[in-house]
Short mmCIF file of C-alpha atoms in Angstrom, two decimals:
data_model
loop_
_atom_site.label_atom_id
_atom_site.label_comp_id
_atom_site.label_asym_id
_atom_site.label_seq_id
_atom_site.Cartn_x
_atom_site.Cartn_y
_atom_site.Cartn_z
CA MET A 1 94.93 95.99 89.37
CA ILE A 2 91.64 95.69 91.17
CA LYS A 3 88.32 96.98 89.86
CA ARG A 4 86.45 99.73 91.69
CA THR A 5 82.87 101.03 91.89
CA ARG A 6 81.63 104.65 91.66
CA ALA A 7 80.41 105.87 95.02
CA VAL A 8 76.91 107.26 95.61
CA THR A 9 76.97 110.39 97.76
CA LEU A 10 75.54 109.79 101.22
CA CYS A 11 76.15 111.96 104.28
CA VAL A 12 76.34 110.11 107.57
CA LEU A 13 76.79 111.98 110.87
CA LEU A 14 79.92 111.18 112.79
CA ALA A 15 79.67 109.72 116.31
CA LEU A 16 82.45 110.77 118.67
CA THR A 17 81.46 108.70 121.70
CA CYS A 18 84.29 106.94 123.50
CA LEU A 19 83.42 103.26 123.82
CA THR A 20 86.08 102.20 126.30
CA THR A 21 88.50 103.76 128.76
CA PRO A 22 91.88 102.04 128.44
CA ALA A 23 94.66 102.01 131.02
CA PHE A 24 97.42 104.41 130.03
CA ALA A 25 101.13 103.99 130.75
CA THR A 26 101.65 107.62 129.60
CA GLY A 27 99.19 110.09 128.12
CA PRO A 28 96.62 110.27 126.77
CA VAL A 29 96.46 113.14 124.31
CA SER A 30 93.41 113.82 122.16
CA TRP A 31 92.83 115.87 119.03
CA THR A 32 90.46 116.16 116.09
CA VAL A 33 91.32 115.94 112.41
CA GLU A 34 89.07 117.77 109.97
CA PRO A 35 89.10 116.35 106.41
CA PRO A 36 90.11 119.37 104.26
CA ARG A 37 87.25 118.90 101.77
CA GLY A 38 84.84 117.18 104.12
CA ARG A 39 84.57 114.30 101.72
CA ILE A 40 86.51 111.58 99.91
CA ASP A 41 85.73 110.76 96.31
CA PRO A 42 86.30 107.66 94.17
CA VAL A 43 89.33 107.77 91.89
CA PRO A 44 88.57 109.70 88.66
CA GLY A 45 87.25 107.64 85.75
CA THR A 46 86.28 104.67 87.90
CA PRO A 47 83.84 102.43 85.97
CA ALA A 48 80.45 102.03 87.65
CA SER A 49 80.88 98.22 87.76
CA ALA A 50 84.06 98.27 89.82
CA SER A 51 84.84 98.12 93.59
CA PRO A 52 86.10 101.33 95.14
CA LEU A 53 89.43 102.04 96.69
CA SER A 54 90.47 105.64 97.08
CA VAL A 55 92.69 107.23 99.75
CA GLU A 56 93.31 110.68 101.12
CA GLU A 57 96.04 111.40 103.66
CA LEU A 58 95.25 113.81 106.49
CA PRO A 59 97.76 116.12 108.27
CA ALA A 60 100.15 114.39 110.65
CA ARG A 61 100.17 115.37 114.33
CA ALA A 62 103.45 115.93 116.18
CA LEU A 63 103.31 114.88 119.85
CA GLU A 64 105.45 115.83 122.86
CA SER A 65 106.02 112.26 123.99
CA GLU A 66 106.03 108.79 122.42
CA VAL A 67 102.83 106.88 121.88
CA ASP A 68 102.20 103.38 120.55
CA THR A 69 98.40 103.08 120.63
CA VAL A 70 95.72 105.22 119.01
CA ARG A 71 91.93 105.17 119.22
CA ALA A 72 89.98 106.68 116.29
CA GLU A 73 86.34 107.78 116.57
CA PHE A 74 84.48 107.96 113.27
CA GLY A 75 81.31 106.53 111.78
CA THR A 76 80.85 106.93 108.03
CA PRO A 77 79.77 103.73 106.31
CA GLY A 78 81.99 102.83 103.38
CA VAL A 79 84.89 104.92 104.76
CA ALA A 80 87.75 103.40 106.74
CA VAL A 81 90.51 105.14 108.68
CA ASP A 82 94.13 103.96 108.57
CA LEU A 83 96.78 105.02 111.07
CA ARG A 84 100.58 105.09 111.06
CA GLY A 85 103.51 106.55 113.00
CA GLN A 86 106.83 108.04 111.99
CA ARG A 87 110.03 106.46 113.28
CA PRO A 88 113.00 108.54 114.58
CA ASP A 89 114.92 108.09 111.29
CA GLY A 90 112.03 109.55 109.28
CA ARG A 91 110.60 106.25 108.04
CA TRP A 92 106.88 105.63 108.43
CA THR A 93 105.41 102.45 109.84
CA GLU A 94 102.92 100.52 107.76
CA TRP A 95 99.34 101.75 107.74
CA VAL A 96 97.04 99.88 110.21
CA GLU A 97 93.28 99.98 109.77
CA ALA A 98 91.49 101.36 112.82
CA VAL A 99 88.35 99.82 114.32
CA PRO A 100 86.06 102.68 115.39
CA GLY A 101 86.38 103.26 119.13
CA ALA A 102 88.88 100.43 119.69
CA PRO A 103 92.64 100.73 120.44
CA THR A 104 94.91 100.38 117.41
CA VAL A 105 98.47 99.31 118.22
CA LEU A 106 101.04 100.93 115.93
CA PRO A 107 103.97 98.88 114.58
CA SER A 108 106.42 101.18 116.45
CA ALA A 109 106.39 103.87 119.16
CA THR A 110 106.25 107.32 117.62
CA ARG A 111 105.99 111.05 118.26
CA SER A 112 104.11 111.70 115.02
CA VAL A 113 100.75 110.11 114.14
CA GLN A 114 99.00 110.33 110.80
CA ALA A 115 95.55 109.21 109.68
CA ARG A 116 94.15 108.72 106.21
CA LEU A 117 90.66 108.23 104.85
CA VAL A 118 89.95 105.19 102.65
CA LEU A 119 86.84 104.91 100.51
CA THR A 120 86.01 101.21 100.58
CA GLY A 121 82.35 100.90 99.63
CA PRO A 122 79.81 102.24 97.14
CA VAL A 123 78.26 104.56 99.70
CA GLY A 124 78.60 108.11 100.90
CA THR A 125 81.64 110.25 100.49
CA ALA A 126 80.74 112.96 103.04
CA VAL A 127 83.04 112.65 106.09
CA GLY A 128 82.95 114.56 109.35
CA PRO A 129 85.80 115.17 111.84
CA ILE A 130 87.82 112.25 113.16
CA GLY A 131 88.55 112.12 116.88
CA LEU A 132 91.94 110.64 117.79
CA THR A 133 93.32 109.74 121.22
CA ALA A 134 96.88 108.43 121.56
CA TRP A 135 98.83 107.05 124.49
CA ARG A 136 101.84 104.94 125.41
CA ALA A 137 100.65 101.53 126.56
CA GLY A 138 104.16 100.07 126.74
CA THR A 139 103.52 97.56 123.98
CA GLU A 140 106.66 95.60 123.20
CA VAL A 141 107.51 96.05 119.53
CA THR A 142 110.68 94.80 117.79
CA ASP A 143 111.66 97.05 114.89
CA PRO A 144 113.55 94.85 112.37
CA THR A 145 116.62 96.13 110.59
CA LEU A 146 116.64 93.55 107.79
CA ALA A 147 113.94 94.10 105.19
CA ALA A 148 111.79 91.14 104.11
CA THR A 149 112.48 89.58 100.69
CA TYR A 150 110.26 86.99 98.97
CA ARG A 151 110.09 85.37 95.56
CA VAL A 152 106.65 85.98 94.06
CA PHE A 153 105.06 85.85 90.64
CA ALA A 154 104.88 89.20 88.83
CA THR A 155 102.34 90.25 86.21
CA ARG A 156 102.23 93.39 84.06
CA GLU A 157 99.58 95.91 85.11
CA GLY A 158 99.31 98.03 81.98
CA LEU A 159 96.01 100.01 82.11
CA VAL A 160 97.59 103.18 80.64
CA GLY A 161 95.24 106.10 81.13
CA GLY A 162 93.64 104.53 84.21
CA THR A 163 94.01 105.73 87.79
CA THR A 164 95.72 103.90 90.63
CA ALA A 165 94.34 103.55 94.17
CA ASN A 166 96.38 106.57 95.33
CA GLY A 167 95.10 108.81 92.51
CA HIS A 168 98.05 108.56 90.12
CA LYS A 169 97.10 108.60 86.43
CA ILE A 170 98.97 105.83 84.68
CA VAL A 171 101.14 106.95 81.75
CA GLN A 172 103.04 105.15 79.04
CA ARG A 173 105.95 103.07 80.40
CA ASP A 174 105.16 104.07 83.97
CA HIS A 175 107.24 103.08 86.99
CA PHE A 176 105.43 101.77 90.07
CA VAL A 177 104.11 98.49 91.51
CA ALA A 178 100.89 97.20 93.05
CA LEU A 179 100.68 94.98 96.12
CA PRO A 180 97.52 93.19 97.37
CA SER A 181 97.16 95.23 100.60
CA ARG A 182 96.93 98.94 101.25
CA ARG A 183 99.15 98.64 104.36
CA GLY A 184 102.09 99.46 102.08
CA LEU A 185 100.31 101.92 99.75
CA ALA A 186 102.23 105.18 99.29
CA GLY A 187 100.47 108.48 98.71
CA LYS A 188 100.31 110.11 95.27
CA GLY A 189 103.75 111.32 94.25
CA GLN A 190 105.36 109.69 97.31
CA GLY A 191 107.67 106.74 97.73
CA ASN A 192 107.62 106.09 101.48
CA TYR A 193 106.57 102.54 100.62
CA SER A 194 108.85 101.28 97.89
CA VAL A 195 110.11 97.89 96.80
CA LYS A 196 113.26 96.55 95.27
CA VAL A 197 112.18 94.07 92.62
CA CYS A 198 114.76 91.92 90.81
CA THR A 199 114.74 89.27 88.13
CA ALA A 200 115.19 85.74 89.47
CA ASP A 201 118.90 85.77 88.50
CA HIS A 202 119.35 89.29 89.98
CA ALA A 203 120.82 90.47 86.69
CA ARG A 204 118.46 93.47 86.79
CA CYS A 205 116.57 95.32 89.55
CA GLU A 206 114.27 98.26 89.88
CA TRP A 207 113.44 100.32 92.96
CA ALA A 208 109.82 101.52 92.58
CA PRO A 209 107.05 103.04 94.76
CA VAL A 210 103.87 101.18 95.65
CA TRP A 211 101.07 103.18 94.06
CA ASP A 212 98.28 100.64 93.54
CA VAL A 213 96.52 97.75 95.24
CA GLY A 214 96.30 94.30 93.67
CA PRO A 215 96.57 91.83 92.03
CA TRP A 216 93.60 89.63 92.98
CA ASN A 217 93.27 90.54 96.67
CA ILE A 218 93.26 93.88 98.50
CA LYS A 219 93.79 92.72 102.08
CA ASP A 220 96.67 90.25 101.71
CA ASP A 221 99.71 91.68 103.51
CA TYR A 222 101.66 88.46 102.94
CA TRP A 223 105.02 90.14 103.70
CA SER A 224 104.02 91.09 107.26
CA VAL A 225 105.33 89.27 110.36
CA GLU A 226 101.75 88.89 111.58
CA ARG A 227 99.55 89.06 108.45
CA LEU A 228 96.16 90.64 109.03
CA SER A 229 94.42 88.35 106.54
CA TRP A 230 94.86 84.66 105.71
CA GLY A 231 96.74 84.12 108.98
CA GLU A 232 96.83 80.38 108.36
CA LEU A 233 99.23 80.93 105.45
CA PRO A 234 102.98 81.29 106.06
CA ARG A 235 104.65 84.67 105.78
CA GLY A 236 105.80 85.40 102.23
CA LEU A 237 103.18 83.27 100.47
CA PRO A 238 100.56 85.38 98.62
CA GLN A 239 97.05 84.04 99.00
CA ALA A 240 96.63 84.06 95.19
CA GLN A 241 99.64 81.81 94.86
CA ALA A 242 98.32 79.45 97.55
CA ALA A 243 94.93 79.38 95.78
CA TYR A 244 96.45 78.74 92.36
CA GLN A 245 99.04 76.14 93.41
CA HIS A 246 97.38 74.46 96.40
CA GLY A 247 93.66 75.19 96.09
CA HIS A 248 93.54 77.46 99.13
CA ASN A 249 90.10 78.95 99.66
CA GLY A 250 88.76 76.63 96.99
CA GLY A 251 91.19 78.13 94.48
CA ARG A 252 89.53 81.55 94.82
CA ASP A 253 90.55 85.02 95.97
CA GLN A 254 88.80 87.10 98.68
CA PHE A 255 86.11 88.14 96.19
CA GLY A 256 85.32 84.55 95.20
CA ARG A 257 86.98 84.81 91.80
CA LYS A 258 88.81 81.77 90.39
CA VAL A 259 92.51 82.61 90.61
CA ALA A 260 94.05 82.24 87.11
CA ASN A 261 97.68 82.90 88.06
CA PRO A 262 99.76 83.01 91.28
CA ALA A 263 100.55 86.74 91.10
CA GLY A 264 101.71 88.51 94.26
CA ILE A 265 102.75 91.78 92.62
CA ASP A 266 101.77 93.84 89.57
CA LEU A 267 104.43 95.84 87.68
CA ALA A 268 103.77 98.99 85.70
CA ASP A 269 104.90 98.82 82.04
CA GLY A 270 108.12 100.77 82.54
CA THR A 271 109.14 98.68 85.53
CA PHE A 272 108.27 95.51 83.62
CA TRP A 273 109.82 96.30 80.23
CA ASP A 274 112.56 98.87 80.97
CA GLY A 275 113.60 98.22 84.56
CA LEU A 276 113.62 94.42 84.52
CA LYS A 277 113.56 93.83 80.73
CA LEU A 278 110.88 91.18 81.14
CA LYS A 279 109.11 89.82 78.07
CA ASP A 280 106.45 87.84 79.95
CA ASN A 281 105.08 87.41 83.47
CA ALA A 282 107.79 85.92 85.65
CA TRP A 283 108.98 85.02 89.14
CA VAL A 284 110.85 87.90 90.79
CA ASP A 285 112.50 88.61 94.13
CA VAL A 286 110.84 91.46 95.97
CA THR A 287 112.30 93.36 98.97
CA TYR A 288 109.72 95.42 100.85
CA GLN A 289 112.04 98.30 101.70
CA TRP A 290 109.99 99.84 104.54
CA THR A 291 110.10 96.63 106.56
CA GLY A 292 113.81 97.11 107.31
CA GLY A 293 116.15 99.81 108.55
CA GLY A 294 119.44 101.48 107.67
CA PRO A 295 120.56 104.44 105.55
CA TRP A 296 118.08 105.65 102.96
CA GLY A 297 117.22 108.43 100.55
CA THR A 298 114.65 109.48 97.98
CA VAL A 299 115.18 109.54 94.21
CA THR A 300 114.53 113.08 92.91
CA SER A 301 115.51 112.73 89.25
CA LEU A 302 112.98 113.96 86.71
CA ASP A 303 112.90 110.48 85.17
CA SER A 304 113.96 107.07 86.37
CA LEU A 305 117.56 106.96 87.55
CA ASN A 306 120.01 104.54 85.92
CA VAL A 307 121.48 101.84 88.14
CA ARG A 308 125.01 100.94 87.03
CA THR A 309 127.61 98.31 87.84
CA GLY A 310 130.05 100.89 89.16
CA PRO A 311 130.33 104.56 90.23
CA HIS A 312 130.60 106.00 86.72
CA SER A 313 128.07 106.82 83.96
CA GLY A 314 130.10 104.71 81.54
CA GLU A 315 129.41 101.54 83.50
CA ARG A 316 126.82 99.07 82.28
CA GLN A 317 123.18 99.83 83.17
CA VAL A 318 121.66 96.99 85.20
CA GLY A 319 118.36 98.50 86.33
CA LEU A 320 116.50 101.62 87.34
CA ALA A 321 115.45 103.53 90.44
CA ALA A 322 112.11 105.20 89.79
CA ARG A 323 111.47 108.82 90.58
CA HIS A 324 110.06 109.21 94.13
CA ALA A 325 111.26 105.77 95.23
CA GLN A 326 112.82 105.47 98.65
CA ILE A 327 116.00 103.44 98.36
CA ARG A 328 118.07 101.61 100.94
CA ILE A 329 121.75 102.40 100.66
CA GLU A 330 124.52 100.01 101.61
CA CYS A 331 127.39 102.49 101.38
CA ALA A 332 128.79 105.47 99.43
CA ALA A 333 131.80 105.46 97.10
CA ALA A 334 133.75 108.17 95.29
CA GLY A 335 133.37 108.15 91.53
CA GLN A 336 132.59 110.32 88.51
CA PRO A 337 131.33 113.81 89.46
CA VAL A 338 127.73 114.32 88.32
CA THR A 339 125.44 117.37 88.38
CA GLY A 340 121.78 116.67 89.08
CA THR A 341 118.72 117.64 91.09
CA GLU A 342 120.70 117.51 94.35
CA GLY A 343 123.68 119.52 93.04
CA THR A 344 127.12 118.33 91.97
CA THR A 345 128.81 115.44 93.71
CA ASP A 346 131.21 112.54 93.13
CA ARG A 347 129.31 110.38 95.64
CA TRP A 348 127.72 107.24 94.28
CA HIS A 349 125.43 105.05 96.42
CA ARG A 350 125.70 101.29 96.34
CA LEU A 351 122.21 99.82 96.59
CA ALA A 352 123.27 96.20 96.17
CA HIS A 353 126.32 94.27 95.04
CA GLY A 354 127.37 95.72 91.67
CA MET A 355 124.51 98.26 91.63
CA TYR A 356 125.19 101.99 92.04
CA VAL A 357 123.29 105.25 91.49
CA SER A 358 124.65 108.79 91.45
CA GLY A 359 124.14 110.76 94.63
CA ALA A 360 123.40 113.82 92.48
CA TYR A 361 119.84 112.54 92.12
CA VAL A 362 119.21 111.22 95.65
CA ARG A 363 118.02 113.33 98.60
CA LEU A 364 119.59 111.68 101.62
CA ALA A 365 117.58 111.18 104.81
CA GLN A 366 120.10 109.01 106.62
CA PRO A 367 123.70 109.20 105.29
CA PRO A 368 125.40 105.86 104.49
CA PRO A 369 128.92 104.78 105.54
CA ALA A 370 131.80 104.72 103.12
CA CYS A 371 132.21 101.60 101.01
#
């Protein structure tokens, strides 16, 4: 988990001047987003010696036609704006940081655009309206169906009582993960960016939401096809691992700290101890669920949902699916009837070979085929 710094209030007027006039294939359409509170604050309880990272999602805008490029006009020092679009199946693209006044190409064409505020520096929290202009530039984007999976080193986050980058207060045996880039950071109480993390032998897995940013770096989207930072490194290799194993960047992270382990993911205590049954930091296989396609649903159980070897509650437990996690579903099979948050059903969803969860605790967004 990264450290953050308390912000000092400073009001900076917003400039809404268009810097360039791009060529539009279709569009454009313009609108203004007003931050509900007119400000963004550091996460509660942030120590004064830390670096800030706090996010606030703004209302999404539904559009009449598809767009793939957005220009954001804003000008508050220490506050960034991220943009994303919603795909036809309900999935969201990764967040992309906007450069004020410059076109931002979204990972996929969309009819729904959302912005969020990100507090990134120890300066003002007062934020004015954000001007957005979207259009279809005809950018060629290939939307992959197979999610990326990489073996990375996992460390335990701990920090019970602290607050994550998305504002979640960490509790005992919590279930979430941290990745070293906010491109895949889910909102508080959301799981639209979730991972499947498995032990190296795949004996146990947990599906968990991404609720924090770290370890080591905060701009290392190593799972991306075209990573925004450390582009000289191959896809799937965390910068911290490259620094630790190969001396990349002089063996230091983006803040100049000497990298003491090759971690590419942090696991909350419950994910670490209960989901994967780890006793020490270890190499794990991580699938970044939002980078692929296919049937999916959201876990709505009040606690983590048991993952079992077959479609029956008497089968052996081999992992967990955290509450709020978005899960990819291979297929559905008939099994033991169960009553849960989604009613009573005998449908069980296969998430991987020999790994099933009851459909009574999964709100389907895209129904799976029969097994």
